[in-house]
Short mmCIF file of C-alpha atoms and ligand atoms in Angstrom, two decimals:
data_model
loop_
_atom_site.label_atom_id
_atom_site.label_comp_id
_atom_site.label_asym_id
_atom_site.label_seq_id
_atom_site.Cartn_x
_atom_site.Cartn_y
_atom_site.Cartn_z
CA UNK A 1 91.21 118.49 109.16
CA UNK A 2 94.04 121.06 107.74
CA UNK A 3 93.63 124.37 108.92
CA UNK A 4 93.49 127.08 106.57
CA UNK A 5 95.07 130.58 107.03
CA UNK A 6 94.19 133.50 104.50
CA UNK A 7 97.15 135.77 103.77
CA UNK A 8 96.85 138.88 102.45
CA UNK A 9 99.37 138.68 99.59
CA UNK A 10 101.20 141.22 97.56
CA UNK A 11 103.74 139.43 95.73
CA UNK A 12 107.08 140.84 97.68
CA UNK A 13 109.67 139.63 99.36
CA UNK A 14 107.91 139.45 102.93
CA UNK A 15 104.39 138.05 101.88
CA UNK A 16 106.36 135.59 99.63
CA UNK A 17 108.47 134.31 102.12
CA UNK A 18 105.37 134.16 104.63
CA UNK A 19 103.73 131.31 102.77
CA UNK A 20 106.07 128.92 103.36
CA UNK A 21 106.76 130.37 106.86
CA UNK A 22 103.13 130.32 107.97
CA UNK A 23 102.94 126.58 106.53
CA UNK A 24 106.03 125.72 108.88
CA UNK A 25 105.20 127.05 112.10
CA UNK A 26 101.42 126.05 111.84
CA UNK A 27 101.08 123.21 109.79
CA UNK A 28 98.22 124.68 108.00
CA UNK A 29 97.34 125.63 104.39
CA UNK A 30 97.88 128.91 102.91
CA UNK A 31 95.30 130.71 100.12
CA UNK A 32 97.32 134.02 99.26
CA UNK A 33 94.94 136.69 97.81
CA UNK A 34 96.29 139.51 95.73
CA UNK A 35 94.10 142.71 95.22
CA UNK A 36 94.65 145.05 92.60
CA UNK A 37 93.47 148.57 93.94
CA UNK A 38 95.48 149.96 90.69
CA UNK A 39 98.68 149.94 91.99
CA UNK A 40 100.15 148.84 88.91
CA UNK A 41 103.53 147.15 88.60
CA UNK A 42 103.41 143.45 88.16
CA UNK A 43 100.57 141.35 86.05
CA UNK A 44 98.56 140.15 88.58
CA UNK A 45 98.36 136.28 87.11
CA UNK A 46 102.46 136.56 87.35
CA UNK A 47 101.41 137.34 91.03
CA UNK A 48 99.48 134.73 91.50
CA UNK A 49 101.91 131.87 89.51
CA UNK A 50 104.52 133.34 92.27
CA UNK A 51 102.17 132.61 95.72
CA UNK A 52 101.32 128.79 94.11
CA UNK A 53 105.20 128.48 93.45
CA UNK A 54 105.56 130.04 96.87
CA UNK A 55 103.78 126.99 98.23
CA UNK A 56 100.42 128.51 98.50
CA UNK A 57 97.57 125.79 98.66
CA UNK A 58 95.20 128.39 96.78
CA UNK A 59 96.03 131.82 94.88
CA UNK A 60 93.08 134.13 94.15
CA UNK A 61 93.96 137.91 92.33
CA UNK A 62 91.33 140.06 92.13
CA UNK A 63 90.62 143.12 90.30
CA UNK A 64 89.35 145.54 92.56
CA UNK A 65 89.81 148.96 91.17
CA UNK A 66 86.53 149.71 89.78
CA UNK A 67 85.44 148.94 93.53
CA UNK A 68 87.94 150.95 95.07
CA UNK A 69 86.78 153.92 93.55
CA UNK A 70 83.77 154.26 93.66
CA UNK A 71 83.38 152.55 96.99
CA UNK A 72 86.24 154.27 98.71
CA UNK A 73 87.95 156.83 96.82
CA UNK A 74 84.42 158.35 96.06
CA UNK A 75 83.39 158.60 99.55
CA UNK A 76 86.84 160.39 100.86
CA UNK A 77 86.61 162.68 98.23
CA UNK A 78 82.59 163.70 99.49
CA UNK A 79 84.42 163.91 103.03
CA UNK A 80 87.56 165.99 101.33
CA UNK A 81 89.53 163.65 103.15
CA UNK A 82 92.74 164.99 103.87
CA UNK A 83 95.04 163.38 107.26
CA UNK A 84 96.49 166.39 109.05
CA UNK A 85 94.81 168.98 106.60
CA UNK A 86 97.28 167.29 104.06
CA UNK A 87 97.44 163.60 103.44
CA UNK A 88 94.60 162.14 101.37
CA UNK A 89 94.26 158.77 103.00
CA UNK A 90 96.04 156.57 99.68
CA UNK A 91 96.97 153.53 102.39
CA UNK A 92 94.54 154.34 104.49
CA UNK A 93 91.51 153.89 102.08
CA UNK A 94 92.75 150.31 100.57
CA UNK A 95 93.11 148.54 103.73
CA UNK A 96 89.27 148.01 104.46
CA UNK A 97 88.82 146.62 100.90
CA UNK A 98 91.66 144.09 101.04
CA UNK A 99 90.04 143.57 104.72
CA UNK A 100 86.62 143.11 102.96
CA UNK A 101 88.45 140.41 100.35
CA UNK A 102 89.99 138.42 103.06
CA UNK A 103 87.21 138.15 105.12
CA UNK A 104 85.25 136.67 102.46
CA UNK A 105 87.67 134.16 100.91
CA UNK A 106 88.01 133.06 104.60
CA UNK A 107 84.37 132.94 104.97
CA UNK A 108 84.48 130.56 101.48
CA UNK A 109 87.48 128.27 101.89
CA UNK A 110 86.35 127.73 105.93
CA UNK A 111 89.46 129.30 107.19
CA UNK A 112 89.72 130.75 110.61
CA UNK A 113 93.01 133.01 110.32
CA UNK A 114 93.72 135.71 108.61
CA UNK A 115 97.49 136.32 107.75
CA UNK A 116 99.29 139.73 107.21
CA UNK A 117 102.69 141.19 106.55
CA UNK A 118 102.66 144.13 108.62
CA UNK A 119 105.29 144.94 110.43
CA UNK A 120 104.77 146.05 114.75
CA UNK A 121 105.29 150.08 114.30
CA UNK A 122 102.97 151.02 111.56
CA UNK A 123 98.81 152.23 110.76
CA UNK A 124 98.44 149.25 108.64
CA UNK A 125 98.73 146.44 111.41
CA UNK A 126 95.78 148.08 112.78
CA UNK A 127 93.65 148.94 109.68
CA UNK A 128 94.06 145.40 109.24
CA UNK A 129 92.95 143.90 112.23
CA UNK A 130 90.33 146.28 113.59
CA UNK A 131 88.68 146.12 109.98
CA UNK A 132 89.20 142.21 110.21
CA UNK A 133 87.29 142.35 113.88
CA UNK A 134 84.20 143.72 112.64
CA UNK A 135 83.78 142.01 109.69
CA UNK A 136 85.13 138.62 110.76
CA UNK A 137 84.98 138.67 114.81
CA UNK A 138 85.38 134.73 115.17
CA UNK A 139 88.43 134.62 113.13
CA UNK A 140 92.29 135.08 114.22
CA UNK A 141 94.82 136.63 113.53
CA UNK A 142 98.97 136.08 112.17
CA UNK A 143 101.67 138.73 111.87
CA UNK A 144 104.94 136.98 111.50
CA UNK A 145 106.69 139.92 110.79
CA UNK A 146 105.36 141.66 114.00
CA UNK A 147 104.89 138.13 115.89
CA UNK A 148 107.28 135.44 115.25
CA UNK A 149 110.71 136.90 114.27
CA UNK A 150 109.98 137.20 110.37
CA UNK A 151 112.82 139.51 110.04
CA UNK A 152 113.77 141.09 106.85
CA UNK A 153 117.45 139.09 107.01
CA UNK A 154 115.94 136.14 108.19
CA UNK A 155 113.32 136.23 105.28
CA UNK A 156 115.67 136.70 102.64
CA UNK A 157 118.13 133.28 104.34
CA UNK A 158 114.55 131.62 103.81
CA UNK A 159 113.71 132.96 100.37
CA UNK A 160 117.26 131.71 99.17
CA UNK A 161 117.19 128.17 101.44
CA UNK A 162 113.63 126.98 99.50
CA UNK A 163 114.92 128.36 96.35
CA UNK A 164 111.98 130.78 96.28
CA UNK A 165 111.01 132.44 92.92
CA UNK A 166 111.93 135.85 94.48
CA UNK A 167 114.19 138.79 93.60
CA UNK A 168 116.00 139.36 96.68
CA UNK A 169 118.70 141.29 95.31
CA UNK A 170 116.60 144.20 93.29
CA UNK A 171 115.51 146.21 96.39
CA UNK A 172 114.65 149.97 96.51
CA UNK A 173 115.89 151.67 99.25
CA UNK A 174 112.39 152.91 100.02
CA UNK A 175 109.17 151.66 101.41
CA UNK A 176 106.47 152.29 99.25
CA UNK A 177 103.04 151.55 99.04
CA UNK A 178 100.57 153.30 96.09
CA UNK A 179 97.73 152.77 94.63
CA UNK A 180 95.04 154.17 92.56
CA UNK A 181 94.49 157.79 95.25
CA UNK A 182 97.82 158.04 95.65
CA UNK A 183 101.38 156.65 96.77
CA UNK A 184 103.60 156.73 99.65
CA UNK A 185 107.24 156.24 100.14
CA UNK A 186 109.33 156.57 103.25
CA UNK A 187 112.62 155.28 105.30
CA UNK A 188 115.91 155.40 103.09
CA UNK A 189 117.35 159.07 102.78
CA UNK A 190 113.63 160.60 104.23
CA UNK A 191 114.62 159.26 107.73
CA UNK A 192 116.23 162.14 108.62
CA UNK A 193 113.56 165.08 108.32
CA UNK A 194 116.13 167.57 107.39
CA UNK A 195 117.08 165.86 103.79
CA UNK A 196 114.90 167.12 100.99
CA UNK A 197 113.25 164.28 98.63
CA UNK A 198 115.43 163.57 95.80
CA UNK A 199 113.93 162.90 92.16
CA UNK A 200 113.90 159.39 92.53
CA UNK A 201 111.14 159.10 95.05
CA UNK A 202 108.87 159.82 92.46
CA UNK A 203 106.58 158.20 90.28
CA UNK A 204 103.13 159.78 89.93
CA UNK A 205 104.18 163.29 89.41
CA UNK A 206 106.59 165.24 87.21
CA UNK A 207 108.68 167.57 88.67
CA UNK A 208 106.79 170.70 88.77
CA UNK A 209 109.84 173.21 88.64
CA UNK A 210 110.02 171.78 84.91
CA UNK A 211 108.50 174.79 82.67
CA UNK A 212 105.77 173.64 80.46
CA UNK A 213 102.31 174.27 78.87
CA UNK A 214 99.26 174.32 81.55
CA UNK A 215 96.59 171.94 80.85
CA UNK A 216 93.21 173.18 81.57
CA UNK A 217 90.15 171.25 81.95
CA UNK A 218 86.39 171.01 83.02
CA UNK A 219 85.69 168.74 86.10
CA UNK A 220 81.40 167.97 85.79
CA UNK A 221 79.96 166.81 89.39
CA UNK A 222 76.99 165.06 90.21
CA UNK A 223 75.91 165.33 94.16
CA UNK A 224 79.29 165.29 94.97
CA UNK A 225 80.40 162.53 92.87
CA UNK A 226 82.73 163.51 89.33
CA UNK A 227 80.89 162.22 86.03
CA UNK A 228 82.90 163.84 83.67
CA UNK A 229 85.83 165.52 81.95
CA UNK A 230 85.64 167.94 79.17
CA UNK A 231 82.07 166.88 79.01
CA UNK A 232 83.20 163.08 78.40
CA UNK A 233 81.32 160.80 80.78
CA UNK A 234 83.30 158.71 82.82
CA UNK A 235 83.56 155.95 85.30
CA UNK A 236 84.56 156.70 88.85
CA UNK A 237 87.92 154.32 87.70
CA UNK A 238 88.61 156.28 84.46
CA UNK A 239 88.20 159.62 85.53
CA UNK A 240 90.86 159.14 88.74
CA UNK A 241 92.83 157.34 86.30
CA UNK A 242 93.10 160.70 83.53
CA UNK A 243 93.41 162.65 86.07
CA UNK A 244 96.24 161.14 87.79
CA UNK A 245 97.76 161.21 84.54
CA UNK A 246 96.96 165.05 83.67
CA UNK A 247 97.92 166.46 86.86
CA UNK A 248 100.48 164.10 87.56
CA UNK A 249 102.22 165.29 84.20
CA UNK A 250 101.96 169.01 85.92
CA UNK A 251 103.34 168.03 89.25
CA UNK A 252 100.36 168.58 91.02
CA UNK A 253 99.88 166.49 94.30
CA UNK A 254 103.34 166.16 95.63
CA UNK A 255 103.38 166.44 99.36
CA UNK A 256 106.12 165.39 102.08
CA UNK A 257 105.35 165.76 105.97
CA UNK A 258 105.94 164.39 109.23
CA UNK A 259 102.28 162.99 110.52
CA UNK A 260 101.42 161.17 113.66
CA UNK A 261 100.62 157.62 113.35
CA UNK A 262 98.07 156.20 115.48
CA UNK A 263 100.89 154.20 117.55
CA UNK A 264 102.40 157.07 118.70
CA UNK A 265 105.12 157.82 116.47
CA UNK A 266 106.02 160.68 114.23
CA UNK A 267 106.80 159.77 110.94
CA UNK A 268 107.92 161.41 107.81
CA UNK A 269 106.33 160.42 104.58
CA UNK A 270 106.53 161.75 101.16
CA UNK A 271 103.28 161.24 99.35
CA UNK A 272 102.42 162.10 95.28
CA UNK A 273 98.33 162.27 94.92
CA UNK A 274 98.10 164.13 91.37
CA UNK A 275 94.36 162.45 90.77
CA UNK A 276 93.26 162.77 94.77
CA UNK A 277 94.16 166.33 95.07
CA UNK A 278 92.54 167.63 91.94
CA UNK A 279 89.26 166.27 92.48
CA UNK A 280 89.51 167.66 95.96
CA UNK A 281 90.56 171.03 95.18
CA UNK A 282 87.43 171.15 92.62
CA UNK A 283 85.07 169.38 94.73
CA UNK A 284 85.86 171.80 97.50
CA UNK A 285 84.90 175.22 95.69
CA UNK A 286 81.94 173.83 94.28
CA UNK A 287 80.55 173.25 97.29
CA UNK A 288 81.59 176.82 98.22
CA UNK A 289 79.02 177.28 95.34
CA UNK A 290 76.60 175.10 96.16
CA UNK A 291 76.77 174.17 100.43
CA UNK A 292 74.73 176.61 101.98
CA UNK A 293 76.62 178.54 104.98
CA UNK A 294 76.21 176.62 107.81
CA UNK A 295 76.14 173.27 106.37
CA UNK A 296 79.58 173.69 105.17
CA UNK A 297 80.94 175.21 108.22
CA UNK A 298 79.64 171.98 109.93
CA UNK A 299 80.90 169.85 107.55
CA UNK A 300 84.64 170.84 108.05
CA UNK A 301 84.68 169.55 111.46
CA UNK A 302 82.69 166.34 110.12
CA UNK A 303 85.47 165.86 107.37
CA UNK A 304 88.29 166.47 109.84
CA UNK A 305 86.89 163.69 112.20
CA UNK A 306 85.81 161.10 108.68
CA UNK A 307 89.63 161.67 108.12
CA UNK A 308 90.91 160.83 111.17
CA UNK A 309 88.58 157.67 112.18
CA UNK A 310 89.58 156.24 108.68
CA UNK A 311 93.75 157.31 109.48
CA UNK A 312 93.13 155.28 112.97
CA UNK A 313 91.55 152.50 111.22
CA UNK A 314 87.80 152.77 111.94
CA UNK A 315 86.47 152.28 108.74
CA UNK A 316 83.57 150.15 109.93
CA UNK A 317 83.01 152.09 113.03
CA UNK A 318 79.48 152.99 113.82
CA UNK A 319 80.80 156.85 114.07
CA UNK A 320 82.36 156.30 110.80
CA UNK A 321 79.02 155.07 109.26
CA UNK A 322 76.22 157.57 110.35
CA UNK A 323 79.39 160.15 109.31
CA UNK A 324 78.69 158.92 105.52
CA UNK A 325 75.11 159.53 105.49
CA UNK A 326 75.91 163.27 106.97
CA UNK A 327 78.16 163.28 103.63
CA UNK A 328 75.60 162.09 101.64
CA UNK A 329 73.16 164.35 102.53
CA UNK A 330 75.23 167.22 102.86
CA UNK A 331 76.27 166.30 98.96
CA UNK A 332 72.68 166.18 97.74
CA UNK A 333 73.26 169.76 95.97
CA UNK A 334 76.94 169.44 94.89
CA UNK A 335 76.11 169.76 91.13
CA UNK A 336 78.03 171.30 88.61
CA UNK A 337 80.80 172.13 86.51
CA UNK A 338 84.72 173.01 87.94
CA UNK A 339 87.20 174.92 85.42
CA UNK A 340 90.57 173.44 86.73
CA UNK A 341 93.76 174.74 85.63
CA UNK A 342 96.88 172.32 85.96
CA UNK A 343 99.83 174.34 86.13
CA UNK A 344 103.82 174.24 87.94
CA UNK A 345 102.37 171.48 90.57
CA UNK A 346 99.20 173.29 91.59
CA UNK A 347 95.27 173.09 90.82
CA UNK A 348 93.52 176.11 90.46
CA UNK A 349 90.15 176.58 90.06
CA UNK A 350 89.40 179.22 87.27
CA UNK A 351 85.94 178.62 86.71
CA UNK A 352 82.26 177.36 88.50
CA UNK A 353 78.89 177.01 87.16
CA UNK A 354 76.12 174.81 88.75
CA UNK A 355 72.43 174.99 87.87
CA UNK A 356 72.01 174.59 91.88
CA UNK A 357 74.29 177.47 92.84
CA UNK A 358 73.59 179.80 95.93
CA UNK A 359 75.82 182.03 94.06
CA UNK A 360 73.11 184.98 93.45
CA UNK A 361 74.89 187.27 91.01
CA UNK A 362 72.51 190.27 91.73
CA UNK A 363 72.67 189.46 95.80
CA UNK A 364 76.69 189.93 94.91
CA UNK A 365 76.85 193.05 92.54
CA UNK A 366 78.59 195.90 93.18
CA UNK A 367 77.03 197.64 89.75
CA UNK A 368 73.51 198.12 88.53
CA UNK A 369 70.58 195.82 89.10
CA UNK A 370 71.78 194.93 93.02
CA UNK A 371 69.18 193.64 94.77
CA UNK A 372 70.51 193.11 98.41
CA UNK A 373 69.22 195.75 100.56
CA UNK A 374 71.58 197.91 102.34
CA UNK A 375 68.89 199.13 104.39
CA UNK A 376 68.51 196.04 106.08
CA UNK A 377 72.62 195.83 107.02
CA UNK A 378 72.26 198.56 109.33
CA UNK A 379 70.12 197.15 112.28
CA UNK A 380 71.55 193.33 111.40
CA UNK A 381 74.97 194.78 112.90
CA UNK A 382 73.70 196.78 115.42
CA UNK A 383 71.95 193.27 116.97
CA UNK A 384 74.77 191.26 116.33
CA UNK A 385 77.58 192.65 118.03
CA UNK A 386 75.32 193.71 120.85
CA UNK A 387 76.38 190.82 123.12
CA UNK A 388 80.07 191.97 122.51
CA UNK A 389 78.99 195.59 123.27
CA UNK A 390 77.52 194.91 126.30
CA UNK A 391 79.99 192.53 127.48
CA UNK A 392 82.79 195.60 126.40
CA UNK A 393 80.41 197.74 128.87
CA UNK A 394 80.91 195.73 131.59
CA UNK A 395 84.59 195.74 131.30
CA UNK A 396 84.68 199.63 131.18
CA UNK A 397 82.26 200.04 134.15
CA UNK A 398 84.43 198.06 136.67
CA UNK A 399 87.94 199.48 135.32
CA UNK A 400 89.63 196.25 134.08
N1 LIG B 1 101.73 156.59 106.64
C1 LIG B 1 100.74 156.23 105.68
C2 LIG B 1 99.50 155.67 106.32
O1 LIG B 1 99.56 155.22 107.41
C3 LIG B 1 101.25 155.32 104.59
C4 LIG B 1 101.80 154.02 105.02
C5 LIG B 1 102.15 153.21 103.84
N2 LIG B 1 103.38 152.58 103.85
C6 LIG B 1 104.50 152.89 103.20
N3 LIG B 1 105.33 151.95 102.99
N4 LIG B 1 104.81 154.03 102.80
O2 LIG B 1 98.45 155.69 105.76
#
């Protein structure tokens, strides 16, 4: 019987090329699947004409957005996901659902191999394969681009030899990939860490330096989760989309640094997350609102470490599981509404209102009608920097 290998296909140069190349080496038959997690660009049946003319065996495309974001881009946004403090996750986040995809149309066609187009030095390679072992742990694993010599020359001699219904010529001088939370570019000028972005490594975002009207608007949560805009309920889908369109037209969500990938390397990366960085920035203060003390104090360390196990490719870790139901619960009260002003590249919140706020106006008052009592402040202090005082003591008494 033919063996069957499942690639995970995007439509470019490499994955293109890796159809026929797979089918060479191994002798087996090649079902390309192409997953749209909004990335946008190319149709995705022209995608899918291109892997059959490729010399795919079987072509599947499948529309994945509405799953993305509400299965992924909702539950980084609960954790406030943000890589080094900064990077929301955008690659990071669409790897297990391809992963999820593959390992399905494997499980359906009876294939035992799983094919990829990562290369040896980046996250993805790993996302890819870890995800794959937990979901799939009897099936194997290709690279040829990391494996068997698939280099970008050598591709490109093969593309041209077969007469392969490929562009080779058109190529950016970045790497990008983007999708609906965000987009990432790097290599070309951004190698050297010293070179500021130029314009053309955008595509999300305006450039914020442009002067222009602010756009305000009203962000409505529901236990974490946004609803609606200006009081217009939405899907999970449509509101990331608006918003990536508002804020993006504002500038908002443009961020370049130099992060640590999980093999070791540091690498610079210029990412644009106009949608991703909104919702954050509103989702954060209304839990300020709403996240009673403690809770939220504890749930910073609990988003840094969500963050991270998702960067390193644990999606469907046990850690990375029982962390989601800590989000879930700690979410239960994150109700309300978020004023959000879009203005010169930044968010700000100007406004919060939540019919669950801990926000107790006559606790806070400095005028009339305070209720907190001051009496009580006194003896709280005196107890609580005891330990220090007595530790202070001790200090004096022996001279130090
Ligand atoms: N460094 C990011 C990550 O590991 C993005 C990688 C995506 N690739 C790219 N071509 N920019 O999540």
């Amino acid at each position: 019987m033919t063996q069957r290998v499942v690639l995970a296909y995007s439509g470019g140069l490499d994955t293109s090329v890796a159809i026929g190349w797979i089918a060479e080496q191994t002798g087996a038959e090649v079902i390309a699947v192409a997953i749209d997690v909004g990335q946008g660009g190319e149709d995705m049946t022209v995608i899918r004409e291109r892997a059959l003319a490729c010399g795919a065996s079987a072509a599947e495309v499948v529309d994945a957005r509405e799953e993305f974001a509400a299965g992924y881009c909702l539950p980084a946004l609960k954790a406030n996901a943000l890589y080094m403090d900064r990077y929301p996750l955008v690659s990071a986040l669409s790897r297990p659902l391809i992963v999820e995809h593959l390992a399905r149309v494997a499980r359906q066609h009876g294939a035992d191999t799983v094919a990829h187009g990562c290369t040896g030095k980046g996250n993805d390679q790993v996302r890819f394969e870890v995800g794959l072992a937990s979901l799939a742990p009897g099936v194997s694993v290709l690279a040829p681009v990391r494996d068997s010599g698939m280099t970008r020359d050598k591709a490109i001699a093969f593309a041209e030899e077969k007469g392969l219904p490929i562009d080779v010529t058109s190529r950016s001088p970045y790497s990008i990939d983007q999708n609906l939370w965000g987009r990432a570019v790097e290599t070309g000028h951004l190698e050297d860490i010293w070179n500021a972005p130029w314009e053309d490594v955008y595509d999300y975002t305006a450039d914020p330096a442009v002067p222009r009207d602010p756009d305000e608007l009203v962000l409505t949560f529901a236990e974490g989760i946004p609803v609606a805009i200006d009081g217009r309920s939405l899907s999970p889908l449509a509101i990331i989309t608006e918003l990536n369109a508002r804020a993006g037209a504002q500038g908002v969500g443009r961020l370049d640094l130099v992060e640590d990938r999980l093999v070791g390397i540091k690498s610079r990366e210029v990412y644009e997350a106009p949608g991703a960085i909104a919702l954050i920035t509103a989702h954060q203060e209304l839990e300020n609102v709403c996240v009673e003390r403690d809770l939220a104090r504890f749930k910073r360390q609990a988003e840094q470490r969500w963050s991270e196990l998702v960067y390193d490719g644990l999606w469907f870790s046990p850690l990375k599981s029982a962390l989601d139901v800590f989000m879930n619960e700690a979410s239960r009260h994150v109700t309300g509404d978020i004023r959000l002003r879009l203005h010169g590249g930044r968010p700000v919140v100007t406004g919060r209102r939540s019919p669950v706020s801990l926000y107790d106006y006559e606790l806070a008052t400095y005028d009339t009608g305070d209720t907190f009592d001051q009496a009580l402040a006194k003896g709280f202090v005196e107890l609580w920097g005891l330990p220090s005082k007595i530790a202070a003591m001790r200090e004096h008494k022996s001279g130090s």
